[in-house]
């Protein structure tokens, strides 16, 4: 019997008269053979992880011995919001390896290996995990985890929450959640050339947190969560936040220049900026070679598809293009500091250079349009 609930896959592996201790040893031997690193060892199981590279898909593997066998579970470790049956393939590899190893060792050999491991096992945690179907609360916590700041994923959930809070405040104030009126969007900070260029420059920033309806918000937040999971662990908090805000400003400024009399709002300019940063890094050795081609294809497809879709009426493609191009520039500016992660001066210098570059160009365009 097997169950699948992305981003995890779980399967039961029966003992079939194999002693509990022997299956424990086989589990550790299988992990070693597959070159999956053990991260936690307890009295009833083991936790391990794959190491395919920072930007490649990885999994956390849990093996729990209980109820006449072992529960084998693979969970996506981050980066992808759907597993495309990758977790199932991990469990299948583990099952096949366990079955093959059962034929390799004699019972006496397995017993000897188990007693050699006892000290390691009993100094571990008492339990590794509780297998079985996830409860409703556990499933909810898994979904809500994308909104919780953690190490390596701190700025993204804050940005997600800020966008959602602004939308909820708009709804509480009576703004239509599906098709908001233009006057309401302007009241909440949307970008509109005649107002923005008349001294309300702050709209270049505030418009990045205002969304034109629920579907607009949901699509942008999905895209932001996806790129944040991939990119923030590599950039770090300060670079990620700087890139988001600065590319958002660049996108808003290009929108004002191109469609000055159109009301524009949404985080898509900044989000395209983050995809631009990632695209730039994908052309460099900073991303593992094994992951580069696949990610370049998937991210490139997302960008091209959305740019083409942006030519439809009512979509501000200028903000997308402005964000994307400034993001690509940001990626290359950040590159020296990413190559030397311990050099904080390089990181700060890159943020300063990017800030001066984008703000000065935006200011020059702003004053030129204002004068015109």
XYZ file of C-alpha atoms in Angstrom, residues 91-329:
239
model
C 11.280 5.777 -2.416
C 11.350 3.284 -5.301
C 15.161 3.489 -5.448
C 15.333 2.970 -1.696
C 12.975 -0.023 -1.826
C 14.913 -1.654 -4.647
C 18.209 -1.114 -2.818
C 16.849 -2.600 0.423
C 15.578 -5.656 -1.436
C 18.924 -6.158 -3.174
C 20.876 -5.814 0.077
C 18.729 -8.468 1.789
C 20.307 -10.988 -0.552
C 23.846 -9.735 0.098
C 24.268 -10.242 3.850
C 23.847 -13.297 6.047
C 21.824 -13.009 9.295
C 25.037 -13.248 11.354
C 26.628 -10.399 9.381
C 23.583 -8.181 9.922
C 23.540 -8.964 13.646
C 27.217 -8.051 13.948
C 26.684 -4.781 12.096
C 23.729 -3.892 14.317
C 25.673 -4.340 17.559
C 28.507 -2.254 16.129
C 25.986 0.545 15.540
C 24.178 0.377 18.893
C 26.146 3.180 20.535
C 25.349 5.545 17.673
C 21.691 4.543 17.636
C 21.022 4.996 21.336
C 22.744 8.355 21.568
C 20.382 9.668 18.894
C 16.881 11.029 19.382
C 14.312 8.713 20.936
C 12.107 8.961 17.850
C 12.684 10.250 14.360
C 9.148 10.778 13.163
C 5.654 9.434 13.503
C 4.631 7.705 10.310
C 1.094 7.447 9.027
C -1.275 9.796 7.324
C -0.721 13.477 7.969
C -3.350 15.081 10.145
C -5.285 18.087 8.942
C -3.258 20.306 11.265
C 0.038 18.914 9.909
C -1.087 19.512 6.336
C -2.142 23.053 7.231
C 1.186 23.728 8.943
C 3.008 22.483 5.840
C 1.066 24.917 3.647
C 1.500 27.800 6.080
C 5.263 27.229 6.314
C 5.817 29.347 3.181
C 4.558 32.336 5.191
C 6.892 31.764 8.170
C 10.341 33.436 8.187
C 13.148 30.939 8.791
C 16.900 30.802 8.287
C 17.611 31.098 4.567
C 13.998 31.986 3.830
C 13.339 35.150 5.805
C 12.536 38.077 3.493
C 10.258 36.184 1.097
C 7.577 35.309 3.686
C 7.658 38.875 5.015
C 7.021 40.189 1.494
C 4.259 37.629 0.981
C 2.617 38.651 4.235
C 2.902 42.383 3.487
C 1.189 41.962 0.126
C -1.568 39.865 1.663
C -2.060 42.276 4.579
C -2.411 45.236 2.199
C -4.984 43.284 0.183
C -6.936 42.357 3.326
C -6.899 45.954 4.546
C -8.225 47.064 1.165
C -11.000 44.476 1.379
C -11.883 45.535 4.936
C -12.097 49.129 3.720
C -14.727 48.101 1.186
C -12.601 47.710 -1.948
C -13.991 45.098 -4.358
C -11.755 42.028 -4.009
C -12.281 40.867 -7.595
C -12.492 44.060 -9.663
C -11.420 47.077 -7.598
C -12.365 50.535 -8.811
C -9.640 52.794 -10.212
C -10.229 55.405 -7.522
C -9.684 52.764 -4.827
C -6.441 51.595 -6.402
C -5.176 55.178 -6.527
C -6.209 55.742 -2.919
C -4.125 52.747 -1.846
C -0.995 53.767 -3.760
C -1.228 52.461 -7.331
C 1.061 54.011 -9.932
C -0.505 56.633 -12.217
C 1.700 58.980 -14.242
C -0.142 62.295 -13.671
C -0.082 61.745 -9.893
C 3.307 60.042 -9.636
C 5.028 62.765 -11.664
C 3.259 65.515 -9.729
C 5.359 64.843 -6.645
C 3.868 61.539 -5.476
C 7.043 59.617 -6.324
C 6.394 57.165 -3.502
C 3.818 55.480 -5.760
C 6.762 53.872 -7.563
C 7.212 51.760 -4.412
C 3.701 51.466 -2.971
C 2.245 50.192 -6.241
C 4.361 47.052 -5.789
C 2.226 46.080 -2.780
C -1.210 46.816 -4.264
C -3.017 44.211 -6.371
C -5.863 44.499 -8.845
C -8.076 41.732 -7.509
C -7.722 38.372 -5.804
C -6.493 36.400 -8.831
C -3.795 38.999 -9.485
C -2.619 38.610 -5.889
C -2.662 34.801 -5.912
C -0.701 34.470 -9.152
C 1.934 36.952 -8.013
C 2.302 35.392 -4.565
C 2.758 31.936 -6.068
C 5.489 33.258 -8.372
C 7.144 35.123 -5.482
C 7.128 32.093 -3.171
C 8.610 29.917 -5.912
C 11.492 32.237 -6.766
C 12.053 33.087 -3.099
C 12.524 29.424 -2.180
C 15.102 29.087 -4.930
C 16.921 32.390 -4.736
C 16.869 33.783 -1.197
C 19.053 31.008 0.307
C 21.738 31.937 -2.229
C 21.470 35.741 -2.089
C 20.852 36.165 1.616
C 18.468 38.634 3.259
C 20.044 41.975 2.369
C 20.739 41.237 -1.300
C 17.320 39.661 -1.810
C 15.458 42.594 -0.236
C 17.548 45.179 -2.091
C 17.002 43.442 -5.419
C 13.261 43.134 -4.820
C 12.732 46.790 -3.928
C 15.114 48.230 -6.519
C 13.867 46.143 -9.437
C 10.329 46.978 -8.345
C 11.172 50.686 -8.588
C 12.806 50.146 -11.984
C 9.740 48.309 -13.251
C 7.433 51.047 -11.987
C 9.564 53.742 -13.620
C 9.573 51.968 -16.988
C 5.806 51.594 -16.672
C 5.423 55.316 -15.984
C 7.607 56.136 -18.977
C 5.768 53.777 -21.340
C 2.174 53.963 -20.095
C 2.020 57.157 -18.093
C -1.766 57.472 -18.231
C -2.493 53.867 -17.238
C -3.081 52.850 -13.634
C -0.635 50.090 -12.744
C -0.191 48.033 -9.608
C 1.154 44.698 -8.456
C 4.349 42.975 -7.393
C 5.032 41.521 -10.843
C 7.698 44.096 -11.748
C 9.704 43.193 -8.642
C 9.008 39.479 -9.131
C 10.259 39.654 -12.708
C 13.289 41.395 -11.254
C 14.011 38.393 -9.042
C 13.613 36.043 -11.999
C 16.044 38.305 -13.851
C 18.579 37.944 -11.026
C 18.215 34.179 -11.206
C 18.561 34.126 -14.996
C 21.790 36.104 -14.717
C 23.197 33.685 -12.134
C 22.206 30.719 -14.299
C 24.673 31.922 -16.939
C 27.538 31.739 -14.431
C 29.382 28.940 -12.580
C 27.823 30.119 -9.294
C 25.015 27.648 -10.044
C 25.979 23.970 -10.144
C 26.506 22.811 -13.729
C 24.265 19.779 -13.281
C 21.323 22.016 -12.344
C 21.968 24.926 -14.685
C 20.426 23.687 -17.937
C 17.206 22.382 -16.401
C 16.658 25.509 -14.325
C 17.491 27.780 -17.247
C 14.844 26.038 -19.345
C 12.153 26.151 -16.658
C 12.814 29.731 -15.531
C 13.292 30.874 -19.118
C 9.970 29.307 -20.110
C 8.217 31.083 -17.231
C 9.677 34.447 -18.226
C 8.980 34.090 -21.961
C 5.444 32.815 -21.398
C 4.564 35.665 -19.061
C 6.155 38.288 -21.300
C 4.114 37.025 -24.263
C 1.019 36.896 -22.086
C 1.788 40.474 -21.058
C 0.865 41.757 -24.497
C -2.790 41.133 -23.701
C -4.884 44.239 -22.946
C -4.829 45.334 -19.314
C -1.425 43.834 -18.461
C 1.490 46.163 -17.739
C 4.272 44.441 -19.659
C 6.496 47.511 -19.367
C 6.854 46.899 -15.632
C 7.708 43.251 -16.345
C 10.417 44.191 -18.836
C 11.834 46.933 -16.614
C 11.969 44.600 -13.637
C 13.487 41.767 -15.662
C 16.280 43.836 -17.221
C 17.197 45.530 -13.948
C 17.154 42.118 -12.267
C 19.584 40.694 -14.809
C 21.886 43.646 -14.138
